[in-house]
Coordinates of C-alpha atoms in Angstrom, one line a residue:
X1 CA -44.7 66.3 -54.8
X2 CA -45.7 62.6 -56.2
X3 CA -48.6 60.7 -55.0
X4 CA -48.5 56.9 -54.1
X5 CA -49.9 55.9 -57.7
X6 CA -53.0 54.3 -58.6
X7 CA -51.8 50.9 -60.1
X8 CA -54.4 48.3 -60.5
X9 CA -52.6 45.2 -59.0
X10 CA -54.5 41.6 -59.6
X11 CA -54.1 40.0 -56.3
X12 CA -53.8 36.4 -55.7
X13 CA -56.4 35.2 -53.4
X14 CA -54.8 33.3 -50.2
X15 CA -56.6 30.8 -48.4
X16 CA -55.1 29.7 -45.0
X17 CA -55.7 28.7 -41.5
X18 CA -54.6 31.8 -39.6
X19 CA -54.9 29.6 -36.5
X20 CA -52.2 26.9 -37.5
X21 CA -48.7 27.0 -38.1
X22 CA -47.3 27.9 -41.4
X23 CA -44.3 25.8 -42.5
X24 CA -42.8 28.7 -44.8
X25 CA -42.5 26.2 -47.3
X26 CA -42.8 28.4 -50.4
X27 CA -40.0 30.8 -49.1
X28 CA -36.4 30.1 -49.7
X29 CA -35.2 30.0 -45.9
X30 CA -31.4 31.7 -46.4
X31 CA -28.8 32.6 -43.5
X32 CA -27.7 35.7 -44.6
X33 CA -24.8 37.2 -42.7
X34 CA -24.3 41.3 -42.8
X35 CA -22.0 43.4 -40.5
X36 CA -20.6 40.1 -39.2
X37 CA -24.1 39.3 -37.6
X38 CA -26.3 36.3 -39.5
X39 CA -30.1 36.0 -39.7
X40 CA -32.6 34.0 -41.1
X41 CA -34.3 35.7 -43.9
X42 CA -37.1 34.2 -46.0
X43 CA -36.9 35.2 -49.6
X44 CA -40.0 34.2 -52.5
X45 CA -40.7 35.8 -55.7
X46 CA -39.2 37.9 -58.6
X47 CA -39.0 41.6 -59.1
X48 CA -37.7 44.5 -57.4
X49 CA -36.8 43.7 -53.6
X50 CA -39.2 44.3 -50.5
X51 CA -38.0 44.2 -46.9
X52 CA -40.9 43.0 -45.2
X53 CA -40.2 43.4 -41.3
X54 CA -42.2 41.3 -38.6
X55 CA -44.6 42.1 -35.8
X56 CA -44.5 41.0 -32.6
X57 CA -44.1 38.4 -31.4
X58 CA -42.8 36.9 -34.6
X59 CA -43.2 36.0 -38.4
X60 CA -46.9 34.4 -37.7
X61 CA -49.2 33.5 -40.8
X62 CA -50.7 36.4 -40.6
X63 CA -47.1 38.2 -41.4
X64 CA -46.6 35.2 -43.9
X65 CA -49.9 36.1 -45.7
X66 CA -49.3 39.8 -46.4
X67 CA -45.6 38.5 -47.5
X68 CA -47.0 36.5 -50.4
X69 CA -49.5 39.3 -51.2
X70 CA -46.5 41.2 -51.9
X71 CA -44.6 38.6 -53.6
X72 CA -47.5 37.6 -55.8
X73 CA -47.9 41.4 -56.4
X74 CA -44.6 41.2 -58.7
X75 CA -41.9 41.8 -56.3
X76 CA -38.9 40.0 -54.7
X77 CA -39.6 39.5 -50.8
X78 CA -37.1 39.6 -48.0
X79 CA -38.7 38.3 -44.5
X80 CA -36.0 38.7 -41.9
X81 CA -36.6 36.4 -38.6
X82 CA -35.8 39.1 -35.7
X83 CA -37.7 37.4 -32.8
X84 CA -40.1 34.8 -31.9
X85 CA -40.4 31.5 -34.0
X86 CA -40.8 31.2 -37.5
X87 CA -44.3 30.7 -38.8
X88 CA -45.8 29.6 -35.3
X89 CA -49.3 30.7 -33.6
X90 CA -47.7 31.3 -30.2
X91 CA -49.2 30.8 -26.8
X92 CA -50.2 34.2 -25.0
X93 CA -47.3 33.1 -22.3
X94 CA -44.9 32.6 -25.5
X95 CA -45.6 35.5 -27.2
X96 CA -45.2 37.6 -23.8
X97 CA -41.8 35.9 -23.2
X98 CA -40.4 36.7 -26.6
X99 CA -41.6 40.5 -26.2
X100 CA -40.1 40.5 -22.9
X101 CA -36.8 39.3 -24.0
X102 CA -37.1 41.7 -27.3
X103 CA -37.5 44.5 -24.9
X104 CA -34.1 43.9 -23.3
X105 CA -32.5 43.2 -26.4
X106 CA -29.0 45.2 -27.3
X107 CA -30.6 45.3 -31.2
X108 CA -33.7 47.1 -29.8
X109 CA -34.5 50.2 -27.9
X110 CA -38.0 50.0 -27.1
X111 CA -37.8 52.6 -24.6
X112 CA -37.9 56.4 -25.0
X113 CA -34.5 57.9 -24.7
X114 CA -32.6 55.0 -26.4
X115 CA -32.4 56.2 -30.0
X116 CA -32.3 54.4 -33.1
X117 CA -32.7 50.9 -32.7
X118 CA -29.2 49.1 -33.8
X119 CA -30.7 46.5 -35.8
X120 CA -31.6 48.9 -38.3
X121 CA -27.8 49.0 -39.3
X122 CA -28.1 45.2 -40.5
X123 CA -31.5 46.0 -42.2
X124 CA -30.1 48.9 -44.1
X125 CA -27.4 45.9 -45.0
X126 CA -29.9 43.5 -45.9
X127 CA -31.6 46.6 -48.6
X128 CA -28.5 47.0 -49.8
X129 CA -27.7 43.5 -50.3
X130 CA -31.8 42.7 -52.0
X131 CA -31.2 46.1 -54.5
X132 CA -28.1 44.2 -55.6
X133 CA -29.9 41.1 -56.0
X134 CA -33.3 42.0 -57.1
X135 CA -32.4 45.3 -59.3
X136 CA -35.0 47.7 -60.4
X137 CA -34.7 51.3 -59.1
X138 CA -34.8 50.5 -55.2
X139 CA -35.8 48.4 -52.5
X140 CA -39.5 49.0 -50.6
X141 CA -39.9 48.5 -47.1
X142 CA -42.4 47.8 -44.4
X143 CA -42.3 47.8 -40.7
X144 CA -45.1 47.0 -38.3
X145 CA -45.6 47.2 -34.7
X146 CA -42.6 46.9 -32.8
X147 CA -40.9 47.2 -36.4
X148 CA -42.7 49.8 -37.5
X149 CA -40.5 52.8 -37.5
X150 CA -37.1 50.7 -38.6
X151 CA -39.0 51.5 -42.1
X152 CA -37.8 55.6 -41.6
X153 CA -34.7 54.6 -40.0
X154 CA -33.9 52.6 -43.5
X155 CA -34.2 55.4 -45.1
X156 CA -30.8 56.4 -44.7
X157 CA -30.0 53.6 -46.9
X158 CA -29.9 54.8 -50.5
X159 CA -31.5 52.0 -52.2
X160 CA -34.6 52.2 -49.8
X161 CA -37.3 54.4 -51.8
X162 CA -40.9 53.1 -50.7
X163 CA -40.9 53.0 -46.9
X164 CA -44.1 51.6 -45.1
X165 CA -44.9 52.4 -41.0
X166 CA -47.7 50.4 -39.6
X167 CA -48.9 51.1 -36.5
X168 CA -45.2 51.9 -35.1
X169 CA -45.2 51.0 -31.2
X170 CA -42.1 52.3 -30.2
X171 CA -41.0 54.0 -27.3
X172 CA -43.4 51.7 -25.5
X173 CA -43.4 54.3 -22.9
X174 CA -43.7 57.5 -25.1
X175 CA -46.9 58.0 -27.3
X176 CA -45.3 60.8 -28.7
X177 CA -41.9 59.6 -29.4
X178 CA -40.6 58.5 -32.5
X179 CA -38.0 56.1 -31.3
X180 CA -35.4 57.5 -34.2
X181 CA -32.8 59.8 -33.3
X182 CA -33.1 63.8 -34.0
X183 CA -30.3 63.7 -36.5
X184 CA -31.4 60.5 -38.3
X185 CA -35.6 62.2 -38.7
X186 CA -33.6 65.1 -40.2
X187 CA -31.6 63.2 -42.4
X188 CA -34.4 61.4 -43.6
X189 CA -36.6 64.9 -44.2
X190 CA -33.6 65.9 -46.2
X191 CA -34.0 62.7 -48.2
X192 CA -37.5 62.4 -48.9
X193 CA -37.7 66.4 -49.9
X194 CA -34.6 66.2 -52.4
X195 CA -35.8 62.9 -53.9
X196 CA -39.7 64.0 -54.1
X197 CA -40.2 60.9 -51.9
X198 CA -42.9 59.9 -49.2
X199 CA -43.7 57.9 -46.5
X200 CA -46.8 55.8 -46.0
X201 CA -48.2 55.3 -42.4
X202 CA -51.3 53.4 -41.2
X203 CA -52.8 52.9 -37.6
X204 CA -56.4 52.3 -36.0
X205 CA -57.9 55.0 -34.4
X206 CA -58.2 53.4 -31.1
X207 CA -55.2 51.7 -31.1
X208 CA -53.3 51.6 -27.7
X209 CA -49.8 50.9 -28.7
X210 CA -50.0 53.6 -31.7
X211 CA -51.7 56.4 -30.5
X212 CA -52.3 59.6 -32.7
X213 CA -49.6 61.6 -30.9
X214 CA -46.8 59.8 -32.6
X215 CA -48.5 60.3 -35.9
X216 CA -48.2 64.2 -34.7
X217 CA -44.7 63.8 -34.1
X218 CA -43.8 62.1 -37.2
X219 CA -45.9 64.8 -39.4
X220 CA -44.1 67.5 -37.4
X221 CA -40.5 66.0 -38.3
X222 CA -41.4 64.8 -41.7
X223 CA -44.0 67.6 -42.8
X224 CA -46.1 66.5 -46.1
X225 CA -43.6 64.1 -46.9
X226 CA -45.5 61.7 -44.2
X227 CA -48.9 60.6 -45.6
X228 CA -50.8 58.9 -42.6
X229 CA -54.0 57.0 -43.0
X230 CA -55.9 56.0 -40.0
X231 CA -58.4 53.5 -40.0
X232 CA -61.6 52.8 -38.0
X233 CA -61.8 50.4 -35.3
X234 CA -65.0 48.6 -36.5
X235 CA -62.8 47.6 -39.5
X236 CA -60.5 45.2 -37.4
X237 CA -60.7 41.6 -37.5
X238 CA -61.6 40.0 -34.0
X239 CA -60.5 36.6 -34.4
X240 CA -57.1 37.2 -33.5
X241 CA -54.3 34.6 -31.9
X242 CA -53.9 34.1 -27.9
X243 CA -51.5 37.0 -27.8
X244 CA -53.7 39.0 -29.5
X245 CA -56.5 38.2 -27.6
X246 CA -55.0 38.4 -24.0
X247 CA -52.5 41.5 -24.9
X248 CA -53.4 43.4 -27.9
X249 CA -56.8 44.4 -26.5
X250 CA -57.6 47.1 -28.9
X251 CA -57.3 47.3 -32.8
X252 CA -53.6 47.3 -34.1
X253 CA -52.3 45.5 -37.2
X254 CA -53.6 47.1 -39.8
X255 CA -52.6 44.7 -42.7
X256 CA -51.9 41.2 -40.4
X257 CA -53.8 40.1 -37.4
X258 CA -56.4 42.7 -37.6
X259 CA -57.0 42.7 -41.6
X260 CA -60.4 41.5 -42.4
X261 CA -59.7 39.7 -45.9
X262 CA -63.2 40.5 -47.4
X263 CA -63.8 42.9 -50.7
X264 CA -64.6 46.7 -49.1
X265 CA -62.8 46.1 -46.1
X266 CA -60.5 49.5 -45.3
X267 CA -57.8 46.9 -44.2
X268 CA -58.0 45.2 -47.7
X269 CA -58.0 49.0 -49.0
X270 CA -55.3 49.9 -47.1
X271 CA -53.4 46.7 -48.3
X272 CA -54.2 48.0 -52.0
X273 CA -52.6 51.1 -51.5
X274 CA -49.3 49.6 -50.1
X275 CA -49.0 47.4 -52.7
X276 CA -49.6 50.2 -55.5
X277 CA -47.0 52.4 -53.8
X278 CA -44.7 49.8 -53.8
X279 CA -45.3 49.8 -57.7
X280 CA -45.5 53.5 -58.3
X281 CA -42.1 53.4 -56.7
X282 CA -40.2 50.6 -58.0
X283 CA -41.8 50.0 -61.0

């Protein structure tokens, strides 16, 4: 089984105020219609495509910063707007409203027993389009928090070769649930084994939304094709936005809100490992 690679990728330093709204002006905002559904997708860069799926409660400055790191590592980023207001640092109240709306949306299945979220069909179509437009051997994808397990469901699209699952939070009411249909998980495992592929996954040890039971469930379903990494809670940034301060009171967002942008930090090491994984599979 192939490893994740050890490619040294020069990372451009990005300095921006994480507490100020991000205009996203260095991305091309496109309205993309797939399966008769239109969504805004922010696109930037050149090279093989990476689908960056936002965490709750939307495309924050932290999510956009991660997308820029991916872009600067030599990839074309496709960042779909799935919920919330794009680029905005929302209040705790607005973030809670976005979360509640997503939980009852027909696109997302936030609770146990509901199976795979229907929005993953649209995201798989986006991966096909991104591969056609950007070329290369295939597409990478990363899901975070509410979208974490979407990266696995997208493996049902043959173009997706490099899935990253970061702090997957669904289903909300079952710590050991995967949020994916059993048959879909079986199909993903068969593909991983047939094509010698792996899944990278990340969480903090004390994360209340993505507990050890969920990684254990994925590991049981996918075997050693699922490579789970657990970061210590001490590695989490404490200077977070109002929504996180009120509602996300444990370390959670590995490469976004709880990332500490300093050399030698475990979260920076996780970011670099993800970028190396994308390069290993797609370049």
